[in-house]
Amino acid sequence: MVAQHFFEEISIGQRESITKKVTPALVEAFADVSGDNNPLHLDEAYAKTTMFGERIAHGALTTAFISAVLGTKLPGLGTVFVSQSTKFIGPVKLGDEVKAVVEVTDKIAEKNRVVFTTHCQVGDKKVVVGEAIVYVPNRPQP
């Protein structure tokens, strides 16, 4: 079910999250959809030769979890991405459970924009940090 929070209902400090398990099938499906067939994500033998020593998930797959929170939980229905900045600070390995978290830090009333700090974590270690700005519709007037 998709939540819907209108601009007027959102407050600074409000947070939401989702947790997703990164499976080989998910990484392979993302590679297929995105066209990013980098062997670091798909070829175990190649990945063993890299600094990670094993396959890792695409960074864009990890940030897609942030999009999922914004589009389905907070704000939810009607949300339109305006921008997102990300910094990758750790790898996401196959089998990891990734928690994507968003928190409201500002509201820009003139443009119906909401600013969020965003991060993804595996256990208690952050692997992605950033900021997102989204458009959120007003509550319809009767």
mmCIF file of N, CA and C in Angstrom:
data_model
loop_
_atom_site.group_PDB
_atom_site.id
_atom_site.type_symbol
_atom_site.label_atom_id
_atom_site.label_comp_id
_atom_site.label_asym_id
_atom_site.label_seq_id
_atom_site.Cartn_x
_atom_site.Cartn_y
_atom_site.Cartn_z
ATOM 1 N N MET A 1 0.838 -1.188 0.000
ATOM 2 C CA MET A 1 0.000 0.000 0.000
ATOM 3 C C MET A 1 0.879 1.246 0.000
ATOM 4 N N VAL A 2 0.492 2.236 -0.763
ATOM 5 C CA VAL A 2 1.234 3.480 -0.870
ATOM 6 C C VAL A 2 0.592 4.524 0.038
ATOM 7 N N ALA A 3 1.410 5.117 0.896
ATOM 8 C CA ALA A 3 0.941 6.178 1.789
ATOM 9 C C ALA A 3 0.804 7.479 0.995
ATOM 10 N N GLN A 4 0.110 8.450 1.574
ATOM 11 C CA GLN A 4 0.035 9.772 0.968
ATOM 12 C C GLN A 4 0.036 10.819 2.072
ATOM 13 N N HIS A 5 1.095 11.633 2.051
ATOM 14 C CA HIS A 5 1.210 12.751 2.990
ATOM 15 C C HIS A 5 1.261 14.024 2.156
ATOM 16 N N PHE A 6 0.296 14.908 2.362
ATOM 17 C CA PHE A 6 0.274 16.173 1.635
ATOM 18 C C PHE A 6 1.269 17.141 2.254
ATOM 19 N N PHE A 7 1.654 18.163 1.483
ATOM 20 C CA PHE A 7 2.675 19.118 1.919
ATOM 21 C C PHE A 7 2.380 19.675 3.315
ATOM 22 N N GLU A 8 1.120 20.033 3.552
ATOM 23 C CA GLU A 8 0.753 20.658 4.834
ATOM 24 C C GLU A 8 0.924 19.709 6.018
ATOM 25 N N GLU A 9 0.914 18.424 5.780
ATOM 26 C CA GLU A 9 0.965 17.420 6.855
ATOM 27 C C GLU A 9 2.389 17.015 7.239
ATOM 28 N N ILE A 10 3.360 17.427 6.468
ATOM 29 C CA ILE A 10 4.746 16.993 6.682
ATOM 30 C C ILE A 10 5.438 17.952 7.634
ATOM 31 N N SER A 11 6.224 17.399 8.562
ATOM 32 C CA SER A 11 6.924 18.245 9.526
ATOM 33 C C SER A 11 8.410 17.888 9.603
ATOM 34 N N ILE A 12 9.184 18.894 9.974
ATOM 35 C CA ILE A 12 10.628 18.716 10.140
ATOM 36 C C ILE A 12 10.855 17.599 11.169
ATOM 37 N N GLY A 13 11.793 16.726 10.868
ATOM 38 C CA GLY A 13 12.121 15.618 11.770
ATOM 39 C C GLY A 13 11.357 14.337 11.475
ATOM 40 N N GLN A 14 10.327 14.417 10.654
ATOM 41 C CA GLN A 14 9.569 13.222 10.290
ATOM 42 C C GLN A 14 10.485 12.273 9.526
ATOM 43 N N ARG A 15 10.400 10.956 9.827
ATOM 44 C CA ARG A 15 11.275 9.953 9.220
ATOM 45 C C ARG A 15 10.478 8.749 8.765
ATOM 46 N N GLU A 16 11.065 8.061 7.806
ATOM 47 C CA GLU A 16 10.496 6.793 7.368
ATOM 48 C C GLU A 16 11.621 5.961 6.776
ATOM 49 N N SER A 17 11.393 4.635 6.692
ATOM 50 C CA SER A 17 12.431 3.750 6.161
ATOM 51 C C SER A 17 11.811 2.490 5.577
ATOM 52 N N ILE A 18 12.624 1.785 4.802
ATOM 53 C CA ILE A 18 12.307 0.436 4.364
ATOM 54 C C ILE A 18 13.580 -0.393 4.486
ATOM 55 N N THR A 19 13.428 -1.695 4.551
ATOM 56 C CA THR A 19 14.564 -2.605 4.559
ATOM 57 C C THR A 19 14.377 -3.613 3.438
ATOM 58 N N LYS A 20 15.431 -3.791 2.648
ATOM 59 C CA LYS A 20 15.405 -4.717 1.512
ATOM 60 C C LYS A 20 16.631 -5.621 1.567
ATOM 61 N N LYS A 21 16.425 -6.897 1.258
ATOM 62 C CA LYS A 21 17.544 -7.834 1.161
ATOM 63 C C LYS A 21 18.073 -7.818 -0.271
ATOM 64 N N VAL A 22 19.387 -7.703 -0.407
ATOM 65 C CA VAL A 22 20.031 -7.681 -1.723
ATOM 66 C C VAL A 22 20.397 -9.115 -2.093
ATOM 67 N N THR A 23 19.666 -9.657 -3.039
ATOM 68 C CA THR A 23 19.878 -11.034 -3.486
ATOM 69 C C THR A 23 20.581 -11.034 -4.844
ATOM 70 N N PRO A 24 21.204 -12.149 -5.222
ATOM 71 C CA PRO A 24 21.783 -12.232 -6.562
ATOM 72 C C PRO A 24 20.728 -11.959 -7.644
ATOM 73 N N ALA A 25 19.526 -12.475 -7.461
ATOM 74 C CA ALA A 25 18.471 -12.263 -8.457
ATOM 75 C C ALA A 25 18.112 -10.783 -8.584
ATOM 76 N N LEU A 26 18.086 -10.059 -7.474
ATOM 77 C CA LEU A 26 17.780 -8.632 -7.506
ATOM 78 C C LEU A 26 18.873 -7.866 -8.254
ATOM 79 N N VAL A 27 20.130 -8.181 -7.968
ATOM 80 C CA VAL A 27 21.253 -7.522 -8.649
ATOM 81 C C VAL A 27 21.218 -7.829 -10.150
ATOM 82 N N GLU A 28 20.944 -9.067 -10.504
ATOM 83 C CA GLU A 28 20.876 -9.446 -11.915
ATOM 84 C C GLU A 28 19.707 -8.772 -12.628
ATOM 85 N N ALA A 29 18.568 -8.657 -11.956
ATOM 86 C CA ALA A 29 17.416 -7.963 -12.542
ATOM 87 C C ALA A 29 17.732 -6.482 -12.731
ATOM 88 N N PHE A 30 18.405 -5.871 -11.751
ATOM 89 C CA PHE A 30 18.775 -4.458 -11.875
ATOM 90 C C PHE A 30 19.743 -4.261 -13.036
ATOM 91 N N ALA A 31 20.701 -5.164 -13.184
ATOM 92 C CA ALA A 31 21.639 -5.087 -14.305
ATOM 93 C C ALA A 31 20.888 -5.155 -15.632
ATOM 94 N N ASP A 32 19.914 -6.033 -15.705
ATOM 95 C CA ASP A 32 19.128 -6.188 -16.928
ATOM 96 C C ASP A 32 18.325 -4.922 -17.219
ATOM 97 N N VAL A 33 17.652 -4.384 -16.215
ATOM 98 C CA VAL A 33 16.823 -3.197 -16.405
ATOM 99 C C VAL A 33 17.676 -1.967 -16.718
ATOM 100 N N SER A 34 18.778 -1.802 -16.003
ATOM 101 C CA SER A 34 19.606 -0.595 -16.158
ATOM 102 C C SER A 34 20.576 -0.676 -17.327
ATOM 103 N N GLY A 35 20.925 -1.893 -17.737
ATOM 104 C CA GLY A 35 21.952 -2.056 -18.768
ATOM 105 C C GLY A 35 23.359 -2.001 -18.217
ATOM 106 N N ASP A 36 23.509 -1.867 -16.900
ATOM 107 C CA ASP A 36 24.830 -1.831 -16.268
ATOM 108 C C ASP A 36 25.277 -3.265 -15.991
ATOM 109 N N ASN A 37 26.026 -3.818 -16.920
ATOM 110 C CA ASN A 37 26.487 -5.201 -16.814
ATOM 111 C C ASN A 37 27.936 -5.300 -16.356
ATOM 112 N N ASN A 38 28.378 -4.352 -15.558
ATOM 113 C CA ASN A 38 29.734 -4.372 -15.020
ATOM 114 C C ASN A 38 29.959 -5.709 -14.320
ATOM 115 N N PRO A 39 31.036 -6.433 -14.665
ATOM 116 C CA PRO A 39 31.266 -7.748 -14.060
ATOM 117 C C PRO A 39 31.483 -7.706 -12.549
ATOM 118 N N LEU A 40 31.790 -6.544 -11.997
ATOM 119 C CA LEU A 40 31.903 -6.424 -10.544
ATOM 120 C C LEU A 40 30.612 -6.852 -9.855
ATOM 121 N N HIS A 41 29.487 -6.653 -10.544
ATOM 122 C CA HIS A 41 28.189 -6.984 -9.981
ATOM 123 C C HIS A 41 27.688 -8.375 -10.370
ATOM 124 N N LEU A 42 28.237 -8.932 -11.456
ATOM 125 C CA LEU A 42 27.650 -10.139 -12.038
ATOM 126 C C LEU A 42 28.577 -11.352 -12.114
ATOM 127 N N ASP A 43 29.875 -11.146 -12.086
ATOM 128 C CA ASP A 43 30.832 -12.230 -12.331
ATOM 129 C C ASP A 43 31.693 -12.459 -11.082
ATOM 130 N N GLU A 44 31.398 -13.546 -10.379
ATOM 131 C CA GLU A 44 32.095 -13.843 -9.121
ATOM 132 C C GLU A 44 33.607 -13.950 -9.317
ATOM 133 N N ALA A 45 34.038 -14.627 -10.381
ATOM 134 C CA ALA A 45 35.478 -14.800 -10.625
ATOM 135 C C ALA A 45 36.157 -13.444 -10.817
ATOM 136 N N TYR A 46 35.546 -12.574 -11.612
ATOM 137 C CA TYR A 46 36.113 -11.242 -11.799
ATOM 138 C C TYR A 46 36.096 -10.461 -10.481
ATOM 139 N N ALA A 47 34.961 -10.480 -9.798
ATOM 140 C CA ALA A 47 34.804 -9.695 -8.566
ATOM 141 C C ALA A 47 35.846 -10.084 -7.518
ATOM 142 N N LYS A 48 36.254 -11.347 -7.499
ATOM 143 C CA LYS A 48 37.280 -11.792 -6.541
ATOM 144 C C LYS A 48 38.622 -11.104 -6.769
ATOM 145 N N THR A 49 38.866 -10.599 -7.980
ATOM 146 C CA THR A 49 40.130 -9.925 -8.293
ATOM 147 C C THR A 49 40.118 -8.453 -7.916
ATOM 148 N N THR A 50 38.969 -7.940 -7.465
ATOM 149 C CA THR A 50 38.840 -6.513 -7.149
ATOM 150 C C THR A 50 39.116 -6.258 -5.671
ATOM 151 N N MET A 51 39.151 -5.012 -5.306
ATOM 152 C CA MET A 51 39.371 -4.615 -3.911
ATOM 153 C C MET A 51 38.274 -5.124 -2.975
ATOM 154 N N PHE A 52 37.102 -5.489 -3.526
ATOM 155 C CA PHE A 52 36.004 -5.968 -2.700
ATOM 156 C C PHE A 52 36.082 -7.472 -2.453
ATOM 157 N N GLY A 53 36.726 -8.214 -3.358
ATOM 158 C CA GLY A 53 36.913 -9.648 -3.185
ATOM 159 C C GLY A 53 35.674 -10.492 -3.436
ATOM 160 N N GLU A 54 34.598 -9.844 -3.816
ATOM 161 C CA GLU A 54 33.336 -10.536 -4.086
ATOM 162 C C GLU A 54 32.408 -9.591 -4.832
ATOM 163 N N ARG A 55 31.317 -10.154 -5.370
ATOM 164 C CA ARG A 55 30.323 -9.328 -6.053
ATOM 165 C C ARG A 55 29.692 -8.333 -5.081
ATOM 166 N N ILE A 56 29.408 -7.152 -5.591
ATOM 167 C CA ILE A 56 28.684 -6.149 -4.806
ATOM 168 C C ILE A 56 27.520 -5.627 -5.635
ATOM 169 N N ALA A 57 26.567 -5.022 -4.948
ATOM 170 C CA ALA A 57 25.407 -4.430 -5.615
ATOM 171 C C ALA A 57 25.786 -3.130 -6.297
ATOM 172 N N HIS A 58 25.029 -2.773 -7.308
ATOM 173 C CA HIS A 58 25.173 -1.476 -7.970
ATOM 174 C C HIS A 58 24.862 -0.367 -6.960
ATOM 175 N N GLY A 59 25.621 0.708 -7.002
ATOM 176 C CA GLY A 59 25.295 1.853 -6.163
ATOM 177 C C GLY A 59 23.915 2.398 -6.462
ATOM 178 N N ALA A 60 23.557 2.423 -7.744
ATOM 179 C CA ALA A 60 22.240 2.946 -8.132
ATOM 180 C C ALA A 60 21.103 2.076 -7.607
ATOM 181 N N LEU A 61 21.351 0.787 -7.462
ATOM 182 C CA LEU A 61 20.332 -0.083 -6.867
ATOM 183 C C LEU A 61 20.096 0.328 -5.416
ATOM 184 N N THR A 62 21.169 0.577 -4.709
ATOM 185 C CA THR A 62 21.051 1.000 -3.307
ATOM 186 C C THR A 62 20.292 2.315 -3.195
ATOM 187 N N THR A 63 20.601 3.278 -4.057
ATOM 188 C CA THR A 63 19.892 4.563 -3.976
ATOM 189 C C THR A 63 18.446 4.432 -4.434
ATOM 190 N N ALA A 64 18.140 3.411 -5.232
ATOM 191 C CA ALA A 64 16.746 3.181 -5.628
ATOM 192 C C ALA A 64 15.878 2.865 -4.415
ATOM 193 N N PHE A 65 16.469 2.311 -3.374
ATOM 194 C CA PHE A 65 15.704 2.039 -2.153
ATOM 195 C C PHE A 65 15.245 3.346 -1.509
ATOM 196 N N ILE A 66 16.061 4.402 -1.631
ATOM 197 C CA ILE A 66 15.663 5.722 -1.124
ATOM 198 C C ILE A 66 14.446 6.214 -1.914
ATOM 199 N N SER A 67 14.496 6.045 -3.220
ATOM 200 C CA SER A 67 13.351 6.416 -4.055
ATOM 201 C C SER A 67 12.095 5.669 -3.626
ATOM 202 N N ALA A 68 12.262 4.404 -3.272
ATOM 203 C CA ALA A 68 11.108 3.608 -2.834
ATOM 204 C C ALA A 68 10.481 4.170 -1.565
ATOM 205 N N VAL A 69 11.310 4.621 -0.622
ATOM 206 C CA VAL A 69 10.770 5.212 0.611
ATOM 207 C C VAL A 69 10.001 6.486 0.273
ATOM 208 N N LEU A 70 10.621 7.357 -0.516
ATOM 209 C CA LEU A 70 9.984 8.637 -0.859
ATOM 210 C C LEU A 70 8.695 8.442 -1.653
ATOM 211 N N GLY A 71 8.686 7.487 -2.553
ATOM 212 C CA GLY A 71 7.533 7.296 -3.415
ATOM 213 C C GLY A 71 6.396 6.499 -2.818
ATOM 214 N N THR A 72 6.681 5.737 -1.731
ATOM 215 C CA THR A 72 5.624 4.886 -1.184
ATOM 216 C C THR A 72 5.292 5.137 0.284
ATOM 217 N N LYS A 73 6.198 5.782 1.016
ATOM 218 C CA LYS A 73 5.960 5.958 2.456
ATOM 219 C C LYS A 73 5.927 7.411 2.895
ATOM 220 N N LEU A 74 6.927 8.182 2.517
ATOM 221 C CA LEU A 74 7.013 9.581 2.950
ATOM 222 C C LEU A 74 7.740 10.380 1.886
ATOM 223 N N PRO A 75 7.055 11.212 1.151
ATOM 224 C CA PRO A 75 5.663 11.595 1.211
ATOM 225 C C PRO A 75 4.680 10.589 0.603
ATOM 226 N N GLY A 76 5.128 9.770 -0.350
ATOM 227 C CA GLY A 76 4.234 8.786 -0.948
ATOM 228 C C GLY A 76 3.578 9.275 -2.222
ATOM 229 N N LEU A 77 2.314 8.910 -2.394
ATOM 230 C CA LEU A 77 1.561 9.203 -3.611
ATOM 231 C C LEU A 77 1.648 10.684 -3.982
ATOM 232 N N GLY A 78 1.980 10.964 -5.230
ATOM 233 C CA GLY A 78 2.070 12.337 -5.722
ATOM 234 C C GLY A 78 3.458 12.935 -5.655
ATOM 235 N N THR A 79 4.396 12.244 -5.016
ATOM 236 C CA THR A 79 5.765 12.736 -4.886
ATOM 237 C C THR A 79 6.461 12.744 -6.240
ATOM 238 N N VAL A 80 7.202 13.825 -6.508
ATOM 239 C CA VAL A 80 7.997 13.923 -7.727
ATOM 240 C C VAL A 80 9.431 14.283 -7.318
ATOM 241 N N PHE A 81 10.387 13.435 -7.728
ATOM 242 C CA PHE A 81 11.798 13.696 -7.450
ATOM 243 C C PHE A 81 12.242 14.974 -8.145
ATOM 244 N N VAL A 82 12.914 15.859 -7.434
ATOM 245 C CA VAL A 82 13.516 17.051 -8.021
ATOM 246 C C VAL A 82 15.023 16.860 -8.115
ATOM 247 N N SER A 83 15.640 16.370 -7.022
ATOM 248 C CA SER A 83 17.083 16.112 -7.058
ATOM 249 C C SER A 83 17.461 15.143 -5.944
ATOM 250 N N GLN A 84 18.615 14.515 -6.158
ATOM 251 C CA GLN A 84 19.188 13.663 -5.115
ATOM 252 C C GLN A 84 20.706 13.707 -5.253
ATOM 253 N N SER A 85 21.372 13.925 -4.132
ATOM 254 C CA SER A 85 22.832 13.816 -4.101
ATOM 255 C C SER A 85 23.167 12.586 -3.278
ATOM 256 N N THR A 86 24.213 11.897 -3.677
ATOM 257 C CA THR A 86 24.615 10.706 -2.938
ATOM 258 C C THR A 86 26.123 10.623 -2.851
ATOM 259 N N LYS A 87 26.570 10.067 -1.754
ATOM 260 C CA LYS A 87 27.987 9.751 -1.568
ATOM 261 C C LYS A 87 28.035 8.301 -1.110
ATOM 262 N N PHE A 88 28.794 7.489 -1.838
ATOM 263 C CA PHE A 88 28.916 6.072 -1.516
ATOM 264 C C PHE A 88 30.109 5.904 -0.587
ATOM 265 N N ILE A 89 29.861 5.366 0.607
ATOM 266 C CA ILE A 89 30.936 5.258 1.595
ATOM 267 C C ILE A 89 31.241 3.823 2.001
ATOM 268 N N GLY A 90 30.512 2.877 1.439
ATOM 269 C CA GLY A 90 30.792 1.469 1.714
ATOM 270 C C GLY A 90 30.054 0.592 0.726
ATOM 271 N N PRO A 91 30.572 -0.611 0.479
ATOM 272 C CA PRO A 91 29.919 -1.512 -0.469
ATOM 273 C C PRO A 91 28.703 -2.200 0.137
ATOM 274 N N VAL A 92 27.789 -2.599 -0.741
ATOM 275 C CA VAL A 92 26.662 -3.443 -0.354
ATOM 276 C C VAL A 92 26.905 -4.789 -1.007
ATOM 277 N N LYS A 93 27.001 -5.821 -0.174
ATOM 278 C CA LYS A 93 27.310 -7.160 -0.663
ATOM 279 C C LYS A 93 26.032 -7.963 -0.853
ATOM 280 N N LEU A 94 26.113 -8.966 -1.695
ATOM 281 C CA LEU A 94 24.980 -9.846 -1.888
ATOM 282 C C LEU A 94 24.658 -10.534 -0.557
ATOM 283 N N GLY A 95 23.395 -10.556 -0.214
ATOM 284 C CA GLY A 95 22.961 -11.099 1.066
ATOM 285 C C GLY A 95 22.752 -10.043 2.137
ATOM 286 N N ASP A 96 23.272 -8.825 1.929
ATOM 287 C CA ASP A 96 23.101 -7.748 2.914
ATOM 288 C C ASP A 96 21.642 -7.302 2.970
ATOM 289 N N GLU A 97 21.209 -6.924 4.158
ATOM 290 C CA GLU A 97 19.930 -6.249 4.327
ATOM 291 C C GLU A 97 20.224 -4.762 4.426
ATOM 292 N N VAL A 98 19.633 -4.004 3.519
ATOM 293 C CA VAL A 98 19.872 -2.570 3.439
ATOM 294 C C VAL A 98 18.655 -1.836 3.976
ATOM 295 N N LYS A 99 18.900 -0.947 4.917
ATOM 296 C CA LYS A 99 17.832 -0.087 5.439
ATOM 297 C C LYS A 99 18.027 1.295 4.829
ATOM 298 N N ALA A 100 17.012 1.771 4.092
ATOM 299 C CA ALA A 100 17.022 3.107 3.499
ATOM 300 C C ALA A 100 16.179 4.016 4.374
ATOM 301 N N VAL A 101 16.755 5.150 4.760
ATOM 302 C CA VAL A 101 16.116 6.066 5.713
ATOM 303 C C VAL A 101 16.062 7.471 5.119
ATOM 304 N N VAL A 102 14.920 8.128 5.259
ATOM 305 C CA VAL A 102 14.773 9.531 4.877
ATOM 306 C C VAL A 102 14.255 10.307 6.082
ATOM 307 N N GLU A 103 14.734 11.547 6.211
ATOM 308 C CA GLU A 103 14.272 12.416 7.304
ATOM 309 C C GLU A 103 14.102 13.829 6.781
ATOM 310 N N VAL A 104 12.950 14.436 7.093
ATOM 311 C CA VAL A 104 12.645 15.795 6.641
ATOM 312 C C VAL A 104 13.528 16.790 7.387
ATOM 313 N N THR A 105 14.233 17.646 6.604
ATOM 314 C CA THR A 105 15.081 18.675 7.213
ATOM 315 C C THR A 105 14.624 20.089 6.894
ATOM 316 N N ASP A 106 13.794 20.246 5.843
ATOM 317 C CA ASP A 106 13.349 21.591 5.475
ATOM 318 C C ASP A 106 12.123 21.484 4.575
ATOM 319 N N LYS A 107 11.342 22.555 4.560
ATOM 320 C CA LYS A 107 10.196 22.670 3.653
ATOM 321 C C LYS A 107 10.286 24.025 2.970
ATOM 322 N N ILE A 108 10.031 24.046 1.665
ATOM 323 C CA ILE A 108 10.071 25.279 0.877
ATOM 324 C C ILE A 108 8.660 25.496 0.335
ATOM 325 N N ALA A 109 7.892 26.294 1.055
ATOM 326 C CA ALA A 109 6.458 26.434 0.782
ATOM 327 C C ALA A 109 6.154 27.001 -0.600
ATOM 328 N N GLU A 110 6.968 27.964 -1.076
ATOM 329 C CA GLU A 110 6.662 28.603 -2.364
ATOM 330 C C GLU A 110 6.630 27.612 -3.518
ATOM 331 N N LYS A 111 7.367 26.515 -3.388
ATOM 332 C CA LYS A 111 7.461 25.545 -4.491
ATOM 333 C C LYS A 111 6.989 24.151 -4.096
ATOM 334 N N ASN A 112 6.417 24.030 -2.910
ATOM 335 C CA ASN A 112 5.970 22.724 -2.418
ATOM 336 C C ASN A 112 7.111 21.697 -2.426
ATOM 337 N N ARG A 113 8.284 22.135 -2.025
ATOM 338 C CA ARG A 113 9.445 21.253 -1.977
ATOM 339 C C ARG A 113 9.699 20.823 -0.538
ATOM 340 N N VAL A 114 10.092 19.554 -0.393
ATOM 341 C CA VAL A 114 10.509 19.039 0.907
ATOM 342 C C VAL A 114 11.928 18.517 0.737
ATOM 343 N N VAL A 115 12.792 18.884 1.682
ATOM 344 C CA VAL A 115 14.193 18.477 1.665
ATOM 345 C C VAL A 115 14.390 17.381 2.715
ATOM 346 N N PHE A 116 15.080 16.329 2.314
ATOM 347 C CA PHE A 116 15.342 15.180 3.183
ATOM 348 C C PHE A 116 16.833 14.902 3.268
ATOM 349 N N THR A 117 17.323 14.530 4.448
ATOM 350 C CA THR A 117 18.604 13.838 4.488
ATOM 351 C C THR A 117 18.267 12.382 4.210
ATOM 352 N N THR A 118 19.180 11.701 3.535
ATOM 353 C CA THR A 118 18.940 10.310 3.173
ATOM 354 C C THR A 118 20.174 9.488 3.504
ATOM 355 N N HIS A 119 19.944 8.239 3.849
ATOM 356 C CA HIS A 119 21.074 7.326 3.958
ATOM 357 C C HIS A 119 20.594 5.891 3.825
ATOM 358 N N CYS A 120 21.534 5.035 3.492
ATOM 359 C CA CYS A 120 21.316 3.599 3.504
ATOM 360 C C CYS A 120 22.348 3.007 4.441
ATOM 361 N N GLN A 121 21.926 1.989 5.170
ATOM 362 C CA GLN A 121 22.844 1.353 6.106
ATOM 363 C C GLN A 121 22.705 -0.153 6.038
ATOM 364 N N VAL A 122 23.805 -0.808 6.363
ATOM 365 C CA VAL A 122 23.840 -2.260 6.514
ATOM 366 C C VAL A 122 24.246 -2.491 7.958
ATOM 367 N N GLY A 123 23.339 -3.082 8.731
ATOM 368 C CA GLY A 123 23.573 -3.151 10.175
ATOM 369 C C GLY A 123 23.573 -1.732 10.702
ATOM 370 N N ASP A 124 24.608 -1.370 11.467
ATOM 371 C CA ASP A 124 24.679 0.001 11.976
ATOM 372 C C ASP A 124 25.669 0.857 11.190
ATOM 373 N N LYS A 125 26.157 0.339 10.055
ATOM 374 C CA LYS A 125 27.139 1.057 9.245
ATOM 375 C C LYS A 125 26.466 1.701 8.028
ATOM 376 N N LYS A 126 26.615 3.021 7.907
ATOM 377 C CA LYS A 126 26.082 3.726 6.739
ATOM 378 C C LYS A 126 26.933 3.382 5.520
ATOM 379 N N VAL A 127 26.251 3.122 4.395
ATOM 380 C CA VAL A 127 26.945 2.805 3.143
ATOM 381 C C VAL A 127 26.690 3.870 2.073
ATOM 382 N N VAL A 128 25.631 4.647 2.228
ATOM 383 C CA VAL A 128 25.295 5.751 1.326
ATOM 384 C C VAL A 128 24.732 6.876 2.179
ATOM 385 N N VAL A 129 25.159 8.110 1.892
ATOM 386 C CA VAL A 129 24.581 9.291 2.546
ATOM 387 C C VAL A 129 24.258 10.314 1.469
ATOM 388 N N GLY A 130 23.292 11.181 1.748
ATOM 389 C CA GLY A 130 22.965 12.202 0.772
ATOM 390 C C GLY A 130 21.792 13.057 1.176
ATOM 391 N N GLU A 131 21.224 13.712 0.166
ATOM 392 C CA GLU A 131 20.090 14.607 0.354
ATOM 393 C C GLU A 131 19.172 14.468 -0.848
ATOM 394 N N ALA A 132 17.884 14.530 -0.612
ATOM 395 C CA ALA A 132 16.898 14.495 -1.687
ATOM 396 C C ALA A 132 15.945 15.673 -1.527
ATOM 397 N N ILE A 133 15.508 16.190 -2.661
ATOM 398 C CA ILE A 133 14.479 17.228 -2.688
ATOM 399 C C ILE A 133 13.350 16.700 -3.567
ATOM 400 N N VAL A 134 12.131 16.778 -3.047
ATOM 401 C CA VAL A 134 10.971 16.300 -3.793
ATOM 402 C C VAL A 134 9.871 17.348 -3.789
ATOM 403 N N TYR A 135 9.035 17.292 -4.820
ATOM 404 C CA TYR A 135 7.806 18.077 -4.868
ATOM 405 C C TYR A 135 6.722 17.253 -4.188
ATOM 406 N N VAL A 136 5.916 17.911 -3.353
ATOM 407 C CA VAL A 136 4.805 17.239 -2.674
ATOM 408 C C VAL A 136 3.540 18.070 -2.903
ATOM 409 N N PRO A 137 2.469 17.449 -3.378
ATOM 410 C CA PRO A 137 1.244 18.209 -3.632
ATOM 411 C C PRO A 137 0.549 18.664 -2.339
ATOM 412 N N ASN A 138 -0.221 19.739 -2.456
ATOM 413 C CA ASN A 138 -1.063 20.201 -1.363
ATOM 414 C C ASN A 138 -2.292 19.306 -1.267
ATOM 415 N N ARG A 139 -2.914 19.324 -0.111
ATOM 416 C CA ARG A 139 -4.196 18.658 0.064
ATOM 417 C C ARG A 139 -5.229 19.333 -0.837
ATOM 418 N N PRO A 140 -5.963 18.561 -1.624
ATOM 419 C CA PRO A 140 -6.990 19.166 -2.492
ATOM 420 C C PRO A 140 -8.038 19.914 -1.658
ATOM 421 N N GLN A 141 -8.486 21.028 -2.188
ATOM 422 C CA GLN A 141 -9.523 21.826 -1.513
ATOM 423 C C GLN A 141 -10.886 21.269 -1.904
ATOM 424 N N PRO A 142 -11.799 21.156 -0.918
ATOM 425 C CA PRO A 142 -13.138 20.635 -1.225
ATOM 426 C C PRO A 142 -13.944 21.534 -2.116
#
